[in-house]
Tab-separated table of C-alpha atoms in Angstrom:
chain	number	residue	atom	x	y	z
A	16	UNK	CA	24.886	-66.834	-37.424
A	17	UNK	CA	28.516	-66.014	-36.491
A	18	UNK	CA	29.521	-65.496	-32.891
A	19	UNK	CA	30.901	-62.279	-33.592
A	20	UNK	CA	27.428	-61.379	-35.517
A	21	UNK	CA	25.605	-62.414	-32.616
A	22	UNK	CA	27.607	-60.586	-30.553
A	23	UNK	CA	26.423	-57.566	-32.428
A	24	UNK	CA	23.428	-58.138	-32.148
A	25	UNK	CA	23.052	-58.901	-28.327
A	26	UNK	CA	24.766	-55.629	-27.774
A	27	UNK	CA	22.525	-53.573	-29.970
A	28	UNK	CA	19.594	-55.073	-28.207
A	29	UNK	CA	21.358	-54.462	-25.037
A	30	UNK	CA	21.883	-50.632	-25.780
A	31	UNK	CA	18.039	-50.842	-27.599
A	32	UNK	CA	16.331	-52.152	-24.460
A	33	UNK	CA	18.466	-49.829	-22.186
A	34	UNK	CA	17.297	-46.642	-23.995
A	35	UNK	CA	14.037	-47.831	-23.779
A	36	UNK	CA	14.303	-48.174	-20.012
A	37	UNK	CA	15.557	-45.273	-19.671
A	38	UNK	CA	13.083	-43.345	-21.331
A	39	UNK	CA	10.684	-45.310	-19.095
A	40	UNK	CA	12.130	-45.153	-15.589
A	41	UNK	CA	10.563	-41.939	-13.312
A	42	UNK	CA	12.868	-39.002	-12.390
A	43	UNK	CA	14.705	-38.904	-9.658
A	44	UNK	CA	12.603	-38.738	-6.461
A	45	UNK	CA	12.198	-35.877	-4.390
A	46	UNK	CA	13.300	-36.068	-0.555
A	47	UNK	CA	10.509	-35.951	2.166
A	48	UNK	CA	10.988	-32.705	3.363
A	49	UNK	CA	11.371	-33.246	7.139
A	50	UNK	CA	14.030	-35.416	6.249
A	51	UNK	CA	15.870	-32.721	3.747
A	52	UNK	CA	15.089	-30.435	6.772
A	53	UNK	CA	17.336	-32.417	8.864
A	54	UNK	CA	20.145	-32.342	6.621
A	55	UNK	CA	19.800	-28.774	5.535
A	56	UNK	CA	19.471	-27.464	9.305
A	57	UNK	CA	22.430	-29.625	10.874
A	58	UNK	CA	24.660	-28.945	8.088
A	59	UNK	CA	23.353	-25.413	8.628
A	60	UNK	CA	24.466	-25.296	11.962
A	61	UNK	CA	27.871	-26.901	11.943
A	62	UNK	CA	28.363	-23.815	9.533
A	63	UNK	CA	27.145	-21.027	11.636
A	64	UNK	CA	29.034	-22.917	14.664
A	65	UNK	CA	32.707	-22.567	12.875
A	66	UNK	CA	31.640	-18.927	12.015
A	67	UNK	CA	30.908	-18.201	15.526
A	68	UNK	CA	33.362	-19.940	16.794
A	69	UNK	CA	36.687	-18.547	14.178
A	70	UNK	CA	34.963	-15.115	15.031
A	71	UNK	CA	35.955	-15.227	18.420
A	72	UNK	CA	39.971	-16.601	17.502
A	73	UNK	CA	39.611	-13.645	15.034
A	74	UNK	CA	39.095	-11.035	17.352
A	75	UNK	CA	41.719	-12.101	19.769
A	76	UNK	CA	44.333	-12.706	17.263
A	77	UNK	CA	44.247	-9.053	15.999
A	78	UNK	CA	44.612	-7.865	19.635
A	79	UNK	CA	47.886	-6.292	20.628
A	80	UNK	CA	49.327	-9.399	22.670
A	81	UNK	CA	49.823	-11.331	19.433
A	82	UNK	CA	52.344	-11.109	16.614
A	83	UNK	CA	51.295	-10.493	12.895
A	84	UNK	CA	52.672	-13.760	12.209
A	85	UNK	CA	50.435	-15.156	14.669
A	86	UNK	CA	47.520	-13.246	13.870
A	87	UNK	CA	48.283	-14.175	9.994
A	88	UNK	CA	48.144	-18.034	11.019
A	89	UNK	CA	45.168	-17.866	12.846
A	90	UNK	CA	43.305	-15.731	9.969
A	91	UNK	CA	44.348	-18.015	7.496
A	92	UNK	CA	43.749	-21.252	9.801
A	93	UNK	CA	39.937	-19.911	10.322
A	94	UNK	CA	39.412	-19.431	6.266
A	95	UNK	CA	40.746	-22.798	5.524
A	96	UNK	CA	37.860	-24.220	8.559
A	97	UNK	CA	35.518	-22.271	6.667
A	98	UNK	CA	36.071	-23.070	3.348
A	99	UNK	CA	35.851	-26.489	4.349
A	100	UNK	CA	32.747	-26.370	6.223
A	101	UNK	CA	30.785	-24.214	3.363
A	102	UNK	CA	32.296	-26.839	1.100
A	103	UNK	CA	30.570	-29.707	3.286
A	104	UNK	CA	27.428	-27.867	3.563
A	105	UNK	CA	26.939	-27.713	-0.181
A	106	UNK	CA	27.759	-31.322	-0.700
A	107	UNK	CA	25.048	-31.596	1.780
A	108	UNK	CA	22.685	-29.983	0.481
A	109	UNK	CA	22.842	-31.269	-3.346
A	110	UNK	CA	23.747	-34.722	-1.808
A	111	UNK	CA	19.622	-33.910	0.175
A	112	UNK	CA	18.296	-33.758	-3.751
A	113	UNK	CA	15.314	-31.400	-3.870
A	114	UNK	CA	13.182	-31.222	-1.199
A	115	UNK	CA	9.479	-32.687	-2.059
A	116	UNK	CA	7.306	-30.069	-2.006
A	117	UNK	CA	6.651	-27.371	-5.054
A	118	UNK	CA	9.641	-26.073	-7.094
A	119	UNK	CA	11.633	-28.029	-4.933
A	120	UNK	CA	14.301	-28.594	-7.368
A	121	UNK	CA	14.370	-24.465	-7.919
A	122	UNK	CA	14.752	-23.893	-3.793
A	123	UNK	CA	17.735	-26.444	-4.017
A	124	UNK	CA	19.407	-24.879	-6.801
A	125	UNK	CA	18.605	-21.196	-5.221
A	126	UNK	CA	20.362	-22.468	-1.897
A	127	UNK	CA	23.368	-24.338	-3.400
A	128	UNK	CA	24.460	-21.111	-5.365
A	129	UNK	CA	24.392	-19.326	-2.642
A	130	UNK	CA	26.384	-21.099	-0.901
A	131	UNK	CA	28.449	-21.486	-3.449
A	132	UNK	CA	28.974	-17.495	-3.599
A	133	UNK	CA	29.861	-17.595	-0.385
A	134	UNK	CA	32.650	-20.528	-1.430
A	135	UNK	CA	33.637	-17.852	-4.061
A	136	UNK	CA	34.030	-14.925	-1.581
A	137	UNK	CA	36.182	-17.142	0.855
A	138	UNK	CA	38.169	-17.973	-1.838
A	139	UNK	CA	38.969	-14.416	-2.686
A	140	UNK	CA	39.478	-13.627	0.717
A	141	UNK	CA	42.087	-16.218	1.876
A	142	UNK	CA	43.590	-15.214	-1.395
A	143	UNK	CA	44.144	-11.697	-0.018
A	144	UNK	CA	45.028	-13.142	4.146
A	145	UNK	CA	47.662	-15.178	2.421
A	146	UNK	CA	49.519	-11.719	1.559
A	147	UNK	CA	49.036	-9.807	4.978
A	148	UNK	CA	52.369	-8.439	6.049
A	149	UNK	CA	53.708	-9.784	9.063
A	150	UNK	CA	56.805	-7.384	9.155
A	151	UNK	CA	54.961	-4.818	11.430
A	152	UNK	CA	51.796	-4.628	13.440
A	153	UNK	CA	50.594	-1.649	12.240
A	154	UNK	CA	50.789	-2.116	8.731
A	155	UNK	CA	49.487	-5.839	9.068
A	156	UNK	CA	46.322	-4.350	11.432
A	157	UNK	CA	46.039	-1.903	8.589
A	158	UNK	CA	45.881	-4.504	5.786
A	159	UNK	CA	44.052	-6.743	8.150
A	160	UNK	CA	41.214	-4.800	8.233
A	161	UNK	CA	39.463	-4.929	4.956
A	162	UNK	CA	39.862	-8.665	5.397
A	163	UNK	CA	37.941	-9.155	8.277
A	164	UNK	CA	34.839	-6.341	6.934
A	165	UNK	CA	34.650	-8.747	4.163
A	166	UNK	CA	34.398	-11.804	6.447
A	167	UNK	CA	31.282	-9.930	7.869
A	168	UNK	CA	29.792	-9.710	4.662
A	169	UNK	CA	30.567	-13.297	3.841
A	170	UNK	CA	27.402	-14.574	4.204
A	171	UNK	CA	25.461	-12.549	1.958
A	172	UNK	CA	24.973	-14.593	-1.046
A	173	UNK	CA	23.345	-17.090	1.526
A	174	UNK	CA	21.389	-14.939	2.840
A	175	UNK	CA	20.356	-13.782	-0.360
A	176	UNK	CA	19.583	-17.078	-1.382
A	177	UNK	CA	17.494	-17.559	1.533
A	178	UNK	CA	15.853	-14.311	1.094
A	179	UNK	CA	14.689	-15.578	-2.716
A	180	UNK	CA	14.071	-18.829	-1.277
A	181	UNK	CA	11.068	-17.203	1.347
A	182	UNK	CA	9.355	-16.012	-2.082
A	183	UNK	CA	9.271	-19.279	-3.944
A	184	UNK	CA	6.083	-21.159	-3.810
A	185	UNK	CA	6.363	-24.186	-2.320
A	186	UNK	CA	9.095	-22.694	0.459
A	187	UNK	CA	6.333	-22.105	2.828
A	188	UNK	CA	5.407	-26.130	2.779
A	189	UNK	CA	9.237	-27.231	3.539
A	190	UNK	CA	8.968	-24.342	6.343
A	191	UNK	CA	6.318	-25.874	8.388
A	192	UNK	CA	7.673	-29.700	7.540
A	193	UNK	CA	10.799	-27.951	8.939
A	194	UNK	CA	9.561	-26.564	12.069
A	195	UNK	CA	8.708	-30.197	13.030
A	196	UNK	CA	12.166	-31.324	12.817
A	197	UNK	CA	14.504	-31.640	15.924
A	198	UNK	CA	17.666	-30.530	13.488
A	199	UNK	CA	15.654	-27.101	13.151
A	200	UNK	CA	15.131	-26.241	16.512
A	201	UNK	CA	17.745	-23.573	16.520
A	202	UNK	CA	16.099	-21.992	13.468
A	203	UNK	CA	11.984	-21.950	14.484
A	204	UNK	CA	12.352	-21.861	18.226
């Protein structure tokens, strides 16, 4: 036999016994729930935090001691925070993998797209912020508003998600492995 024939043939028994291994190998495994508990409820809370806390720049910055320039900076500063932040808590949450109890891999998938609509809606809405007028206060408080309505609303496809999540079976077994964890404290009291 040739070297190159061998060659051949070593790699085709390569790529044979790696198919075969990789027909054999389990899935994936599923995350302990406490433990995707812990990551789902702190990156949960670092994201209600910057909400909390941009809500409170938002509402002085459209006050009548600062400029629409200002006000515009700020607006856009806070959407840019949390963009980021949403952004970070889906990583974390698909970087968790599905949480080991029933239809885990369904609750996953059920939170990450609604998180991911509320990516979508932030998008649209520092879209619009990056347009505010800053010539005049009354016309940018004007435009302004619609803005910050939708930023109330911006947490609806979460929610939603979480609403759809409560009637999956198998989300009542990550809720009481979650009410165990320290991370979840703010959620279950």
């Amino acid at each position: 036999m040739t070297c190159s024939l061998r060659r051949r043939v070593a790699v085709c028994a390569l790529g044979a016994a790696m198919l075969i291994a990789a027909s054999v190998l389990p899935a994936a495994a599923a995350t302990d729930p406490t433990k995707w508990g812990k990551t789902f409820c702190s990156s949960l809370e670092k994201w209600a935090k910057t909400f909390d806390e941009g809500a409170t720049d938002l509402q002085s910055s459209v006050g009548s001691d600062t400029t629409p320039a200002q006000a515009k900076a700020v607006i856009v500063a806070f959407l840019g925070d949390a963009t980021d932040t949403t952004s970070a808590f889906g990583d974390a949450v698909r970087a968790a993998g599905a949480p080991k109890v029933k239809n885990g891999a369904e609750i996953q998938s059920v939170i990450v797209e609604g998180i991911a609509g509320v990516e979508a809606l932030l998008g649209s809405i520092t879209t619009q912020a990056g347009q505010l007028p800053t010539t005049d206060a009354t016309t940018f408080r004007t435009a302004a508003q619609p803005i910050l309505t939708q930023l109330d609303g911006a947490s609806a496809p979460f929610e939603d998600a979480m609403d759809e999540v409560g009637s999956i079976k198998g989300s009542k077994q990550l809720q009481k492995a979650m009410k165990k964890t320290k991370a979840c404290k703010f959620l279950t009291g």
